[in-house]
Amino acid sequence: MKMQAAVLHHPSRPVTVEEVQLDPPKASEVLVKVAASGVCHSDVRYADGDLGPDRWPMVLGHEGAGVVEAVGEGVTHVAPGDHVAFCFVPACRECRYCLAGKPNLCTVVAEHGSRGMLLDGTSRLRLADGTTLQHGLRTACFADYAVVPVGGAVPIPRELPLWQAALLGCGVVTGMGAVRNVAQVRAGDSVVVFGAGGVGLQVIAGARLAGADPLIAVDRVPEKLELARALGATHVVDAAAEQAPVKALKRLTDGGPDFAFEVIGRPETIRLAWDTIRPGGTAVVVGLVPDGVEASIPAIQFLSDKSIRGTYYGSGDPAAELPGLARLAIDGDLELARVVTHTAPLDGVEEALARLRRGEGARTVLLIDPDLSGSP
Ligand code: APR
Ligand code: ZN
């Protein structure tokens, strides 16, 4: 079919919305009518060419929700009409990592996905002139429709409006997973979160649910710090105004927090997270750093029993966790609407990316089918 999609032709050029060709779903694939999609800083990384060469031309978008339009042979877990959230690691369930209970590290997804292909190694997307297009993070949901592998469409309850459900498959899974699966924050643990953007705010929401206290947000944009407070931060530190943030954070946490989350993706803030944690504490790096950039820490400090940890996509089983996260949102324990500071049509994608580059607003949700999205 022909449809509109946001295409990254080359990082030196703006993303354009244009007509592209989408092939029907093959066996073990699902065709979804996209209702709404969140714009994430990882989309900026792609758009700016920060993730290395050969990542274009590509249809962007990896966080979204919609309604199943058709299913390929062998798909039984969803049927046309079902509401789904996208899961950008559609685990094969058969590889070494999937069998070991680490489906977020699925090797089949890693192998084909890094080339922008679906799990059989091919694409369903073409430019009008026939050029093959990559699927952004196996999802490519800045488009009217998306064909995703079977594990990429996760059924969710209808009560959750799709414009809110759109956030589940990246920001929420990543942020909540970092808190619950990686740090395993317990009531009374002290937590500092560097970066209160779309993903960082979900880390804050998750840490609040886990009972973190104090729960301190660090950002350089006052508007983000206000949002962080609204989502449960007990304290905020303005990184632009505070000369010695580490000192301030240590003061607030009796010598350093149990956990610091870096949700920005910069070597300086990874270092700040490391410097801030108490002896025996853990720094969790959630932010995506441009390809080739290194971070350094003073190695003698390993003696202080500190740890630093990476995480990918919540480090759990994203597809299994999504319905429960949707339930939290329906019950009002996760206020998804609050992190949506902007909505826009698909055509607004380039401006949404620009806002992220400028650090303005938290999430923009693209209302690709406004009626279906349920947005007020
Ligand atoms: N000090 C403090 N805060 C900073 C700094 C800094 N030096 N630089 C940026 N920030 C803040 C921004 O103001 C913004 O609020 O970090 C936040 C980043 O948020 P977003 O741009 O909304 O990015 P988000 O989509 O949340 O993604 C954050 O997680 O998954 C990864 O790829 C993603 O690396 C990205 C990170
Ligand atoms: Zn994302």
PDB file of N, CA and C and ligand atoms in Angstrom, residues 40-43 62-63 88 137 170-171 174 199 363, ligand 2:
ATOM      1  N   CYS A  40      11.355  10.520  20.537  1.00  0.00           N
ATOM      2  CA  CYS A  40      12.319  10.237  21.602  1.00  0.00           C
ATOM      3  C   CYS A  40      13.695  10.778  21.210  1.00  0.00           C
ATOM      4  N   HIS A  41      14.549  10.973  22.198  1.00  0.00           N
ATOM      5  CA  HIS A  41      15.874  11.486  21.849  1.00  0.00           C
ATOM      6  C   HIS A  41      16.677  10.502  20.989  1.00  0.00           C
ATOM      7  N   SER A  42      16.340   9.217  21.062  1.00  0.00           N
ATOM      8  CA  SER A  42      17.024   8.259  20.181  1.00  0.00           C
ATOM      9  C   SER A  42      16.702   8.545  18.714  1.00  0.00           C
ATOM     10  N   ASP A  43      15.519   9.076  18.447  1.00  0.00           N
ATOM     11  CA  ASP A  43      15.195   9.467  17.060  1.00  0.00           C
ATOM     12  C   ASP A  43      16.109  10.597  16.605  1.00  0.00           C
ATOM     13  N   HIS A  62       9.978   4.623  16.929  1.00  0.00           N
ATOM     14  CA  HIS A  62      10.054   3.319  17.604  1.00  0.00           C
ATOM     15  C   HIS A  62       9.169   3.246  18.841  1.00  0.00           C
ATOM     16  N   GLU A  63       8.436   4.324  19.135  1.00  0.00           N
ATOM     17  CA  GLU A  63       7.586   4.366  20.327  1.00  0.00           C
ATOM     18  C   GLU A  63       6.195   4.728  19.843  1.00  0.00           C
ATOM     19  N   PHE A  88      10.033  -2.554  20.505  1.00  0.00           N
ATOM     20  CA  PHE A  88      11.040  -2.500  19.443  1.00  0.00           C
ATOM     21  C   PHE A  88      12.115  -3.582  19.523  1.00  0.00           C
ATOM     22  N   LEU A 137      14.422   1.066  14.229  1.00  0.00           N
ATOM     23  CA  LEU A 137      14.306   0.175  15.387  1.00  0.00           C
ATOM     24  C   LEU A 137      13.202  -0.880  15.221  1.00  0.00           C
ATOM     25  N   CYS A 170       8.771   2.691  24.593  1.00  0.00           N
ATOM     26  CA  CYS A 170      10.188   3.079  24.758  1.00  0.00           C
ATOM     27  C   CYS A 170      10.367   3.709  26.123  1.00  0.00           C
ATOM     28  N   GLY A 171       9.904   4.938  26.292  1.00  0.00           N
ATOM     29  CA  GLY A 171      10.156   5.668  27.536  1.00  0.00           C
ATOM     30  C   GLY A 171       9.767   4.899  28.782  1.00  0.00           C
ATOM     31  N   THR A 174      11.712   1.440  29.211  1.00  0.00           N
ATOM     32  CA  THR A 174      13.124   1.717  29.485  1.00  0.00           C
ATOM     33  C   THR A 174      13.309   2.293  30.887  1.00  0.00           C
ATOM     34  N   VAL A 199      12.324  10.079  28.845  1.00  0.00           N
ATOM     35  CA  VAL A 199      12.699   8.816  29.487  1.00  0.00           C
ATOM     36  C   VAL A 199      12.997   9.034  30.969  1.00  0.00           C
ATOM     37  N   ARG A 363       7.840  14.963  26.130  1.00  0.00           N
ATOM     38  CA  ARG A 363       7.500  14.209  24.940  1.00  0.00           C
ATOM     39  C   ARG A 363       6.575  14.986  24.008  1.00  0.00           C
TER      40      ARG A 363
HETATM   41 ZN    ZN B   2      13.218   5.813  22.513  1.00  0.00          ZN
END
